Amino acid sequence: MPTLPGRRILLGVTGGIAAYKAADLTRRLIEIGAEVQVVMSEGAKRFVGVATFQALSGRPVRDSLWDAQAEGHMGHIELARWPDLILIAPATADVIARLAHGRADDLLTTLVLASDKPVAIAPAMNRLMWAKAVTQDNVAKLVARGVHVLGPGAGFQACGEVGEGRMREPLEIRDDVVRLLAAGPMRGRHAVVTAGPTREPIDPVRFITNRSSGKQGYALASALAQLGARVTLVSGPTNLAVPAGVMRVDVETAQQMCDAALKAAADADVFVGAAAVADYRAAEVAREKIKKKADRLSLDLTRNDDILVRVRGARPDLFMVGFAAETEKLEQHAREKLEKKKLDLIAANWVGGGRAFDRDDNQLNVFWSAGGVRELAHAGKEQLARELAALIVERFQARAVPAKAKSPQKTK
Ligand code: PMT
């Protein structure tokens, strides 16, 4: 049964080796009922022939602003209005940079600029190009304007290197598209989730950390994305893949997490603090490796800022959800944190004795003001995340926050 009947996808294909995967993506979208109009950049045509996309999509490929015959049939402004979604896959570092700067120097970038439809990009590039600060800045600009970033994935790259930057697989992107076009209750909303541990350096080779794997926070980021939210995941060091449709910002220390959280929260509708943030850091980080000399060694620690408190200070109107990791008096301690940090909801889990941290299952008791409580039964973290996300939507809607005005490029 097709899941995208009659939905119109304008598929922009740009010049990277992953362009060959866009052919399969075209087929995958068509077999679930979508109409696909392919727009190729000049670079893309060096990797895959126009005829391939024409045959798969059943439509002439568009590739130029100056094709009088094609323009006569459907002008580029009309074409910009045609789709339900503009999907650029693969999106090279170059097209990402041009989109971030509002360039309109070929058909595809002109269409994006001339359209008010949702835009999604599936980045594909060498790992070093992806990691470059300028690329990350460009991606962050696009995310801030409401562009959905699908991936990238990690693994072997065509250039022979291994790392983050390869395009997500066609079936994964197809599922992202189905999710993006589904009408979810969080559509048009921006959710920020913190996840994972922080690392507080002691010297160049040692740090203080905790047992958080990030699984609970990542599952929640994914669940909120599945409800239609644009999700920014501020993550401490983990081994987890970026969930579909989620934009991850990598950090290491609590201070970095706080800075990234404050930045992402500036235009957020919902904030969830699932990270296990170090409460203390070394007062001074040794410049050289600390030598083994005395029998005892004392570390002088200083308090880290509380991220939830800082975010609340910056955004008194934000719907905020905290977690509480407790080894005793679960409800009492959770409710104290709810009040002290001025949260809307708090999800408390029992920890210690092998519970919650670094495992696939968990159990949550969620509390809110005026005695509000919901027990989420012991289950896998993904199931629990879906239940918690549904509760967040319920409480968020009950608070009746008016939708923010959208810029034309944001998802509706
Ligand atoms: O990552 P997993 O292995 O999947 O494990 C999941 C989890 C157990 C880490 C998760 O479910 C969880 O409980 N996360 C919060 C852990 C924690 O730090 O709890 P806390 O009770 O110490 O902190 C209370 C709240 O304040 C949390 O939302 C925390 O993110 C936040 N906090 C804490 C310290 C700090 N400096 N800034 C904060 O914002």
PDB file of C-alpha atoms and ligand atoms in Angstrom, residues 194-197 210-217 254 271-279 304-309 321-326 337 341 343 346-349 351 355-359 362 364 381, ligand 1:
ATOM      1  CA  THR A 194      20.595  16.894  25.369  1.00  0.00           C
ATOM      2  CA  ALA A 195      21.931  13.345  25.655  1.00  0.00           C
ATOM      3  CA  GLY A 196      24.888  11.289  26.748  1.00  0.00           C
ATOM      4  CA  PRO A 197      27.612  11.989  29.278  1.00  0.00           C
ATOM      5  CA  ASN A 210      29.767   8.818  33.919  1.00  0.00           C
ATOM      6  CA  ARG A 211      28.056   5.713  32.579  1.00  0.00           C
ATOM      7  CA  SER A 212      25.506   7.408  30.289  1.00  0.00           C
ATOM      8  CA  SER A 213      25.410   5.807  26.838  1.00  0.00           C
ATOM      9  CA  GLY A 214      23.073   8.400  25.331  1.00  0.00           C
ATOM     10  CA  LYS A 215      20.515   5.716  24.403  1.00  0.00           C
ATOM     11  CA  GLN A 216      17.592   7.262  26.285  1.00  0.00           C
ATOM     12  CA  GLY A 217      18.213  10.772  24.940  1.00  0.00           C
ATOM     13  CA  ALA A 254      29.434  20.469  30.469  1.00  0.00           C
ATOM     14  CA  PHE A 271      13.738  21.499  25.562  1.00  0.00           C
ATOM     15  CA  VAL A 272      14.559  18.098  27.047  1.00  0.00           C
ATOM     16  CA  GLY A 273      17.595  17.560  29.296  1.00  0.00           C
ATOM     17  CA  ALA A 274      18.308  13.820  29.131  1.00  0.00           C
ATOM     18  CA  ALA A 275      22.089  14.213  29.382  1.00  0.00           C
ATOM     19  CA  ALA A 276      23.990  13.111  32.445  1.00  0.00           C
ATOM     20  CA  VAL A 277      25.902  16.345  32.931  1.00  0.00           C
ATOM     21  CA  ALA A 278      28.884  16.443  35.283  1.00  0.00           C
ATOM     22  CA  ASP A 279      28.012  18.624  38.258  1.00  0.00           C
ATOM     23  CA  ASN A 304      29.472  23.473  36.646  1.00  0.00           C
ATOM     24  CA  ASP A 305      26.538  25.670  35.716  1.00  0.00           C
ATOM     25  CA  ASP A 306      23.230  23.847  35.701  1.00  0.00           C
ATOM     26  CA  ILE A 307      22.216  23.772  32.033  1.00  0.00           C
ATOM     27  CA  LEU A 308      18.475  23.575  32.709  1.00  0.00           C
ATOM     28  CA  VAL A 309      18.680  26.585  35.049  1.00  0.00           C
ATOM     29  CA  VAL A 321      11.539  18.708  30.488  1.00  0.00           C
ATOM     30  CA  GLY A 322      14.230  17.477  32.859  1.00  0.00           C
ATOM     31  CA  PHE A 323      15.325  14.024  33.938  1.00  0.00           C
ATOM     32  CA  ALA A 324      16.130  12.934  37.471  1.00  0.00           C
ATOM     33  CA  ALA A 325      18.507  10.057  38.144  1.00  0.00           C
ATOM     34  CA  GLU A 326      17.894   8.936  41.712  1.00  0.00           C
ATOM     35  CA  LYS A 337      14.310  19.390  40.892  1.00  0.00           C
ATOM     36  CA  LYS A 341      14.808  24.234  37.933  1.00  0.00           C
ATOM     37  CA  LEU A 343      10.554  22.697  34.721  1.00  0.00           C
ATOM     38  CA  ILE A 346      10.458  15.759  35.004  1.00  0.00           C
ATOM     39  CA  ALA A 347      11.103  12.115  34.070  1.00  0.00           C
ATOM     40  CA  ALA A 348      12.631  10.258  36.990  1.00  0.00           C
ATOM     41  CA  ASN A 349      14.460   6.965  36.792  1.00  0.00           C
ATOM     42  CA  VAL A 351      19.711   4.403  38.929  1.00  0.00           C
ATOM     43  CA  ARG A 355      19.635   0.343  36.374  1.00  0.00           C
ATOM     44  CA  ALA A 356      18.943   2.896  33.593  1.00  0.00           C
ATOM     45  CA  PHE A 357      22.511   3.835  32.651  1.00  0.00           C
ATOM     46  CA  ASP A 358      24.079   2.148  29.625  1.00  0.00           C
ATOM     47  CA  ARG A 359      21.392  -0.447  28.994  1.00  0.00           C
ATOM     48  CA  ASN A 362      14.441   1.599  31.628  1.00  0.00           C
ATOM     49  CA  LEU A 364      10.260   6.254  34.137  1.00  0.00           C
ATOM     50  CA  LYS A 381      14.200   2.797  25.841  1.00  0.00           C
TER      51      LYS A 381
HETATM   52  O1  PMT B   1      22.278   7.630  28.521  1.00  0.00           O
HETATM   53  P1  PMT B   1      21.676   6.308  28.961  1.00  0.00           P
HETATM   54  O2  PMT B   1      22.718   5.244  29.188  1.00  0.00           O
HETATM   55  O3  PMT B   1      20.571   5.859  28.047  1.00  0.00           O
HETATM   56  O4  PMT B   1      21.017   6.560  30.408  1.00  0.00           O
HETATM   57  C1  PMT B   1      19.917   7.379  30.521  1.00  0.00           C
HETATM   58  C2  PMT B   1      20.026   8.314  31.746  1.00  0.00           C
HETATM   59  C3  PMT B   1      19.978   7.491  33.004  1.00  0.00           C
HETATM   60  C4  PMT B   1      21.343   9.101  31.680  1.00  0.00           C
HETATM   61  C5  PMT B   1      18.815   9.311  31.645  1.00  0.00           C
HETATM   62  O5  PMT B   1      17.615   8.582  31.692  1.00  0.00           O
HETATM   63  C6  PMT B   1      18.847  10.323  32.777  1.00  0.00           C
HETATM   64  O6  PMT B   1      18.390  10.094  33.879  1.00  0.00           O
HETATM   65  N1  PMT B   1      19.445  11.506  32.517  1.00  0.00           N
HETATM   66  C7  PMT B   1      19.667  12.554  33.507  1.00  0.00           C
HETATM   67  C8  PMT B   1      20.860  12.181  34.348  1.00  0.00           C
HETATM   68  C9  PMT B   1      21.200  13.236  35.396  1.00  0.00           C
HETATM   69  O7  PMT B   1      22.199  13.877  35.272  1.00  0.00           O
HETATM   70  O8  PMT B   1      20.264  13.416  36.311  1.00  0.00           O
HETATM   71  P2  PMT B   1      20.392  14.476  37.562  1.00  0.00           P
HETATM   72  O9  PMT B   1      19.320  14.073  38.467  1.00  0.00           O
HETATM   73  O10 PMT B   1      21.795  14.510  38.067  1.00  0.00           O
HETATM   74  O11 PMT B   1      20.104  15.870  36.876  1.00  0.00           O
HETATM   75  C10 PMT B   1      18.796  16.429  36.822  1.00  0.00           C
HETATM   76  C11 PMT B   1      18.585  17.181  35.526  1.00  0.00           C
HETATM   77  O12 PMT B   1      19.453  18.305  35.488  1.00  0.00           O
HETATM   78  C12 PMT B   1      18.852  16.369  34.277  1.00  0.00           C
HETATM   79  O13 PMT B   1      17.874  16.691  33.299  1.00  0.00           O
HETATM   80  C13 PMT B   1      20.217  16.869  33.820  1.00  0.00           C
HETATM   81  O14 PMT B   1      20.375  16.815  32.390  1.00  0.00           O
HETATM   82  C14 PMT B   1      20.204  18.310  34.296  1.00  0.00           C
HETATM   83  N2  PMT B   1      21.516  18.896  34.626  1.00  0.00           N
HETATM   84  C15 PMT B   1      22.329  18.325  35.545  1.00  0.00           C
HETATM   85  C16 PMT B   1      23.539  18.919  35.857  1.00  0.00           C
HETATM   86  C17 PMT B   1      23.900  20.104  35.180  1.00  0.00           C
HETATM   87  N3  PMT B   1      25.055  20.694  35.427  1.00  0.00           N
HETATM   88  N4  PMT B   1      23.077  20.639  34.283  1.00  0.00           N
HETATM   89  C18 PMT B   1      21.882  20.065  34.013  1.00  0.00           C
HETATM   90  O15 PMT B   1      21.121  20.572  33.178  1.00  0.00           O
END
